[in-house]
Coordinates of C-alpha atoms and ligand atoms in Angstrom, one line a residue:
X1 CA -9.5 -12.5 -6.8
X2 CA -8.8 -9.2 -5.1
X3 CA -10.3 -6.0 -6.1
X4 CA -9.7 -2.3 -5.4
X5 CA -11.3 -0.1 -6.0
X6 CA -10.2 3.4 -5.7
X7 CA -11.6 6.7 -4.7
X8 CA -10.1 9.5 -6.4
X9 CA -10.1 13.3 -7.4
X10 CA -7.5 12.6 -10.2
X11 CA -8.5 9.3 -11.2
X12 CA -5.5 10.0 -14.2
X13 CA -2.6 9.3 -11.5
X14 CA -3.7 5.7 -11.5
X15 CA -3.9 5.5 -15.4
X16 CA -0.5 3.6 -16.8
X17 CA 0.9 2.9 -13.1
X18 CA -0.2 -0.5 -12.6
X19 CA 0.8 -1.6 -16.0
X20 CA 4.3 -2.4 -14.9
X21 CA 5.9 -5.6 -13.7
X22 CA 4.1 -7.5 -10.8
X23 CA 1.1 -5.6 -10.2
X24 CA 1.0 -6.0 -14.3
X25 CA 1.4 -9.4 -14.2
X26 CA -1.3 -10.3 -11.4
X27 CA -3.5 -8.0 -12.9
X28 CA -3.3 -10.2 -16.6
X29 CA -3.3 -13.5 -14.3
X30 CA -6.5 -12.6 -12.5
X31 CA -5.3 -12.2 -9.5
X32 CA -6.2 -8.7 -8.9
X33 CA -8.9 -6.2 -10.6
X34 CA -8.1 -2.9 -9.8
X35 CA -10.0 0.7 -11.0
X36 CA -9.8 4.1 -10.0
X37 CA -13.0 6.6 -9.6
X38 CA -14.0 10.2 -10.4
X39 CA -14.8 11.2 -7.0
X40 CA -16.6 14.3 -9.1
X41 CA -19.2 11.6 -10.4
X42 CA -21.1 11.0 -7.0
X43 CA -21.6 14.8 -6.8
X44 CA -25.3 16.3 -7.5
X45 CA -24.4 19.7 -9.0
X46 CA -23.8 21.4 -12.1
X47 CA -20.3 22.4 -11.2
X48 CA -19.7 18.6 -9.5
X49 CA -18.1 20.2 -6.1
X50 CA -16.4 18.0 -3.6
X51 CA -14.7 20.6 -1.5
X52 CA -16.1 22.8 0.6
X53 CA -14.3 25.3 3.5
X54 CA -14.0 24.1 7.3
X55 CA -16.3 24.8 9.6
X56 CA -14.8 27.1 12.6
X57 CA -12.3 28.9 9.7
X58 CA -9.0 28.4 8.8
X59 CA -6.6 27.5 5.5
X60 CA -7.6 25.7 2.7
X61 CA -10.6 23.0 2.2
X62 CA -12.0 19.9 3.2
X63 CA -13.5 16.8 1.0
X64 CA -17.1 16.8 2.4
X65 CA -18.8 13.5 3.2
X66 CA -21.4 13.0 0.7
X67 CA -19.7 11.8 -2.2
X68 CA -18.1 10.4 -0.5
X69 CA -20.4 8.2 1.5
X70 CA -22.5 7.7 -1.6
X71 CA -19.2 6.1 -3.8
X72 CA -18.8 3.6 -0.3
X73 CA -22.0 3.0 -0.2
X74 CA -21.9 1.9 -4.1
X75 CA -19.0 -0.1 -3.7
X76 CA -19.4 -2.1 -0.5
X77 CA -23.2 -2.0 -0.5
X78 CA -23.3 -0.1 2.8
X79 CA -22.7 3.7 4.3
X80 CA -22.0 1.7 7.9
X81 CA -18.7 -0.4 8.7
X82 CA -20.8 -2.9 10.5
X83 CA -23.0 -3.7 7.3
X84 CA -19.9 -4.1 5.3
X85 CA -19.4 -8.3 4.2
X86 CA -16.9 -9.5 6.6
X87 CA -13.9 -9.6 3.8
X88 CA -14.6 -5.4 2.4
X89 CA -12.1 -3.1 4.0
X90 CA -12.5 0.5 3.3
X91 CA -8.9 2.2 3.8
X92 CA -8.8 6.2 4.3
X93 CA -5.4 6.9 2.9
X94 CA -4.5 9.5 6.0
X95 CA -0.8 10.6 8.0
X96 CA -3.0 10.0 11.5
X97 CA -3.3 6.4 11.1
X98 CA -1.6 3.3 11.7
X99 CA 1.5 3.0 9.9
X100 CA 1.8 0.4 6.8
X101 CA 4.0 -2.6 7.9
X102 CA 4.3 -6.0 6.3
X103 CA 2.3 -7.3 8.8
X104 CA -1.0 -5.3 8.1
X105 CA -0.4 -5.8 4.0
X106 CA -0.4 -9.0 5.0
X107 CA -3.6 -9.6 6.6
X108 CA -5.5 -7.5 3.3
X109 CA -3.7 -9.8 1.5
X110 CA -5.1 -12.5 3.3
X111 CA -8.3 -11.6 4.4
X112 CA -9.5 -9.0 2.1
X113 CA -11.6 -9.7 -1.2
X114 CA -13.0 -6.4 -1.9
X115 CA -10.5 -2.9 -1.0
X116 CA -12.1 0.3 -1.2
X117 CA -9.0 2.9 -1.0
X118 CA -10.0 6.3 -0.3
X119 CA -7.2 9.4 -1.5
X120 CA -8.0 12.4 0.7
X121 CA -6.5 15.7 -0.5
X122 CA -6.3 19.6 0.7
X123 CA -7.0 19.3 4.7
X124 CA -7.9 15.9 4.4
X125 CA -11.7 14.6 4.6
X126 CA -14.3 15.5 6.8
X127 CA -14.3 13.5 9.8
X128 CA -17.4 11.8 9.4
X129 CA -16.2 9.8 6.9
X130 CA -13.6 8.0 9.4
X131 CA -16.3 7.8 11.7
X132 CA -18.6 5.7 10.2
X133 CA -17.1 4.4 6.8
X134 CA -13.3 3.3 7.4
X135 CA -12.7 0.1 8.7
X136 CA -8.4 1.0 8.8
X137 CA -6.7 4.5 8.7
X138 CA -3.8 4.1 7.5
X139 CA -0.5 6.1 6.8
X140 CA 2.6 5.5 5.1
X141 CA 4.7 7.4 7.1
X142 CA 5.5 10.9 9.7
X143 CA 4.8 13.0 7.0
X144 CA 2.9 14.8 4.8
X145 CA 1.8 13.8 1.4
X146 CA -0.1 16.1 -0.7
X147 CA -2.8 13.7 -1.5
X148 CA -3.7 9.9 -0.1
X149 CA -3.0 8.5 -4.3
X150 CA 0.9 8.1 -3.8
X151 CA 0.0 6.1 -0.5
X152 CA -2.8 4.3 -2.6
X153 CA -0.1 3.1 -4.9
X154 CA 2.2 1.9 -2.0
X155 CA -0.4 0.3 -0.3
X156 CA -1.9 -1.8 -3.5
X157 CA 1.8 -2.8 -4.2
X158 CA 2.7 -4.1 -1.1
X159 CA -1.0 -6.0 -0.7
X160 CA -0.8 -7.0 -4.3
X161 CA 3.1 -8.6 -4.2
X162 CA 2.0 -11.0 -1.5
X163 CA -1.1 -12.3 -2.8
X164 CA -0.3 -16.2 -3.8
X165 CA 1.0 -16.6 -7.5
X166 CA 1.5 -13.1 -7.7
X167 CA 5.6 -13.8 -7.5
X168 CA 7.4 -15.5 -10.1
X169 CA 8.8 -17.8 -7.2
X170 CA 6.2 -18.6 -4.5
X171 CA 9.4 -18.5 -1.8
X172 CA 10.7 -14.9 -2.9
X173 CA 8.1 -13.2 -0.2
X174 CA 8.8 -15.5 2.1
X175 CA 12.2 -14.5 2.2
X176 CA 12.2 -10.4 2.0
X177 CA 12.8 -8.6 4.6
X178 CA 9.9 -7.7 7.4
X179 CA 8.7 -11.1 6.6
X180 CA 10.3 -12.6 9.2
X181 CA 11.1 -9.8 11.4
X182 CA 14.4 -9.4 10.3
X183 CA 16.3 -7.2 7.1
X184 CA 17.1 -9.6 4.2
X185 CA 20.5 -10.7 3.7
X186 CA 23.3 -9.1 1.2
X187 CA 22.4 -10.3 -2.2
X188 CA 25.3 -10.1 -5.2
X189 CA 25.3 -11.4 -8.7
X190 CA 28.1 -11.7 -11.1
X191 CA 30.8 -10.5 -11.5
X192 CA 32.0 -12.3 -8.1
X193 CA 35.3 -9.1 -8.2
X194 CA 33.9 -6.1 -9.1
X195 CA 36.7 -3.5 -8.2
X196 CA 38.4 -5.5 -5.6
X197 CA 35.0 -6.2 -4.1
X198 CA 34.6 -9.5 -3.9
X199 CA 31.6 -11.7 -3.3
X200 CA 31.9 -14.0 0.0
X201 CA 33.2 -17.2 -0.7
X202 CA 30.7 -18.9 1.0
X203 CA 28.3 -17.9 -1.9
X204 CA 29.9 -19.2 -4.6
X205 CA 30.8 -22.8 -2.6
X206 CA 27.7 -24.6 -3.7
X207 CA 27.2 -26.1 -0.2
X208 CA 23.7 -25.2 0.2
X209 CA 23.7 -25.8 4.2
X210 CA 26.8 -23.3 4.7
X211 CA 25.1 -20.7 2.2
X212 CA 22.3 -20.8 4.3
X213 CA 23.5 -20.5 7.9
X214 CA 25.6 -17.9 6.2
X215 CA 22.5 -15.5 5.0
X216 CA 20.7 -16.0 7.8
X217 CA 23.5 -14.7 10.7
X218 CA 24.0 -11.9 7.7
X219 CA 20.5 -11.1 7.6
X220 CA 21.1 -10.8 11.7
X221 CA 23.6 -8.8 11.3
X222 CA 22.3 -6.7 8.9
X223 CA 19.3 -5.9 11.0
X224 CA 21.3 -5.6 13.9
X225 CA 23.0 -2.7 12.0
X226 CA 20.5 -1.1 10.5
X227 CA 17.5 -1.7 12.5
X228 CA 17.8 -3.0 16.0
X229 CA 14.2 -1.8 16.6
X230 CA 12.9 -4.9 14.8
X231 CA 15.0 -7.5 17.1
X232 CA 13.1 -5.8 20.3
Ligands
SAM1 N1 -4.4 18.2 7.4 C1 -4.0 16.8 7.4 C2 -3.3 16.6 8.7 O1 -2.5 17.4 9.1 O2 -3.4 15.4 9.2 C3 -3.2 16.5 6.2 C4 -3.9 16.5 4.9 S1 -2.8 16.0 3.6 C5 -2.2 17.5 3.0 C6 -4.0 15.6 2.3 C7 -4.2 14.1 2.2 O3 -3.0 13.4 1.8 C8 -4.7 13.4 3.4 O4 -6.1 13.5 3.6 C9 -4.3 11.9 3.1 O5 -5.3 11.3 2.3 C10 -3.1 12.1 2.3 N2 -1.8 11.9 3.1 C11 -0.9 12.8 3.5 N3 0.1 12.3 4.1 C12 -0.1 11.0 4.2 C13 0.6 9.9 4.8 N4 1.7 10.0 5.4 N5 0.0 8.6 4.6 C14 -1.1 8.4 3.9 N6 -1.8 9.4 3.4 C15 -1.4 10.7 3.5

């Protein structure tokens, strides 16, 4: 069992999300737990502030550290990385660190247990909390989200899709593309003309040898194509 949990100033975003298809279906199969947090309920005053402006000036605000810290600390049992149990990642949700690949969902799939996912927002988070608390900063891409929720909901997907049993067919991941450094092969279903367009012949042959050498010079192809980066 893999659990998130997720750190949050709209807590709402996450309410119906993960009651669809897969992440659905591993959730009901116990496969995954997953829950969303008020950031606002590790704050001390009346008006339960978690903002604050930047030190040195400039636009907008900052989250400041100590809800933060003191929601980590809840939920891994430590404010310090190194007193984390070896399987709790904490994950800031941030565009200045590593970008999500296959590969890294991959390895939380595998060697994660516990997934604290923190959703910065305004000018991001005050630096301390990378500093000490994050094991991985990651980012889903060269640009700028509004808030680190839309990347929490990528992330948990992709983590959540290759956790074992969590695919009707235990050989669908295995197949996709990324998993094996290359884009997946054309698929086509019925009807085998559609417009003129008609599906190669190899696939409808039966001969289960010729469909494979078939999808797999495709898939080459493909990636060639589209993405020669990933055949460096
Ligand atoms: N001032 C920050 C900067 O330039 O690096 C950007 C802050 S952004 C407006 C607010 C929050 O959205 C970030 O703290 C982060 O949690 C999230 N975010 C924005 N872009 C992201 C990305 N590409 N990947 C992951 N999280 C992102």
């Amino acid at each position: 069992m893999l659990r998130f949990d997720i750190i949050t100033i709209f807590p709402e975003f996450f309410r119906e999300i993960f009651d669809y298809g897969i992440i659905r279906r591993a959730r009901a199969a116990g496969l995954v737990e997953i829950e969303a947090h008020d950031l606002r309920g590790w704050t001390a005053d009346k008006h339960h502030v978690v903002d604050d402006r930047p030190f040195g000036g400039g636009d907008g605000m900052v989250l400041k550290p100590e809800p933060i810290f003191a929601a980590v600390e809840q939920f891994a049992g430590a404010a310090r990385r190194e007193d984390y149990g070896a399987q709790t990642r904490v994950i800031l949700l941030s565009p200045q660190g590593r970008v999500l690949t296959q590969s890294l969902a991959g390895d939380l799939s595998k060697n994660a247990k516990h997934i604290v996912l923190i959703c910065g927002r305004y000018e991001g988070v005050d630096e301390r909390v990378a500093e000490a608390l994050v094991t991985d900063e990651v980012s889903i891409g060269d640009y700028i989200l509004s808030g680190g929720e839309p990347a929490a909901i990528v992330l948990l997907d992709a983590v959540v899709r290759l956790l074992p049993g969590a695919l009707g067919s235990e050989t669908s991941a295995v197949n996709e593309s990324f998993s094996e450094g290359l884009l997946d092969c054309p698929q086509y279903t019925r009807p085998p003309d559609f417009h003129g367009m008609r599906v190669p012949d190899v696939l409808l042959s039966g001969n289960h040898g010729e469909i494979a050498r078939w999808r797999r010079e495709a898939a080459l192809d493909k990636t060639r194509r589209k993405r020669p980066d990933l055949l460096k």
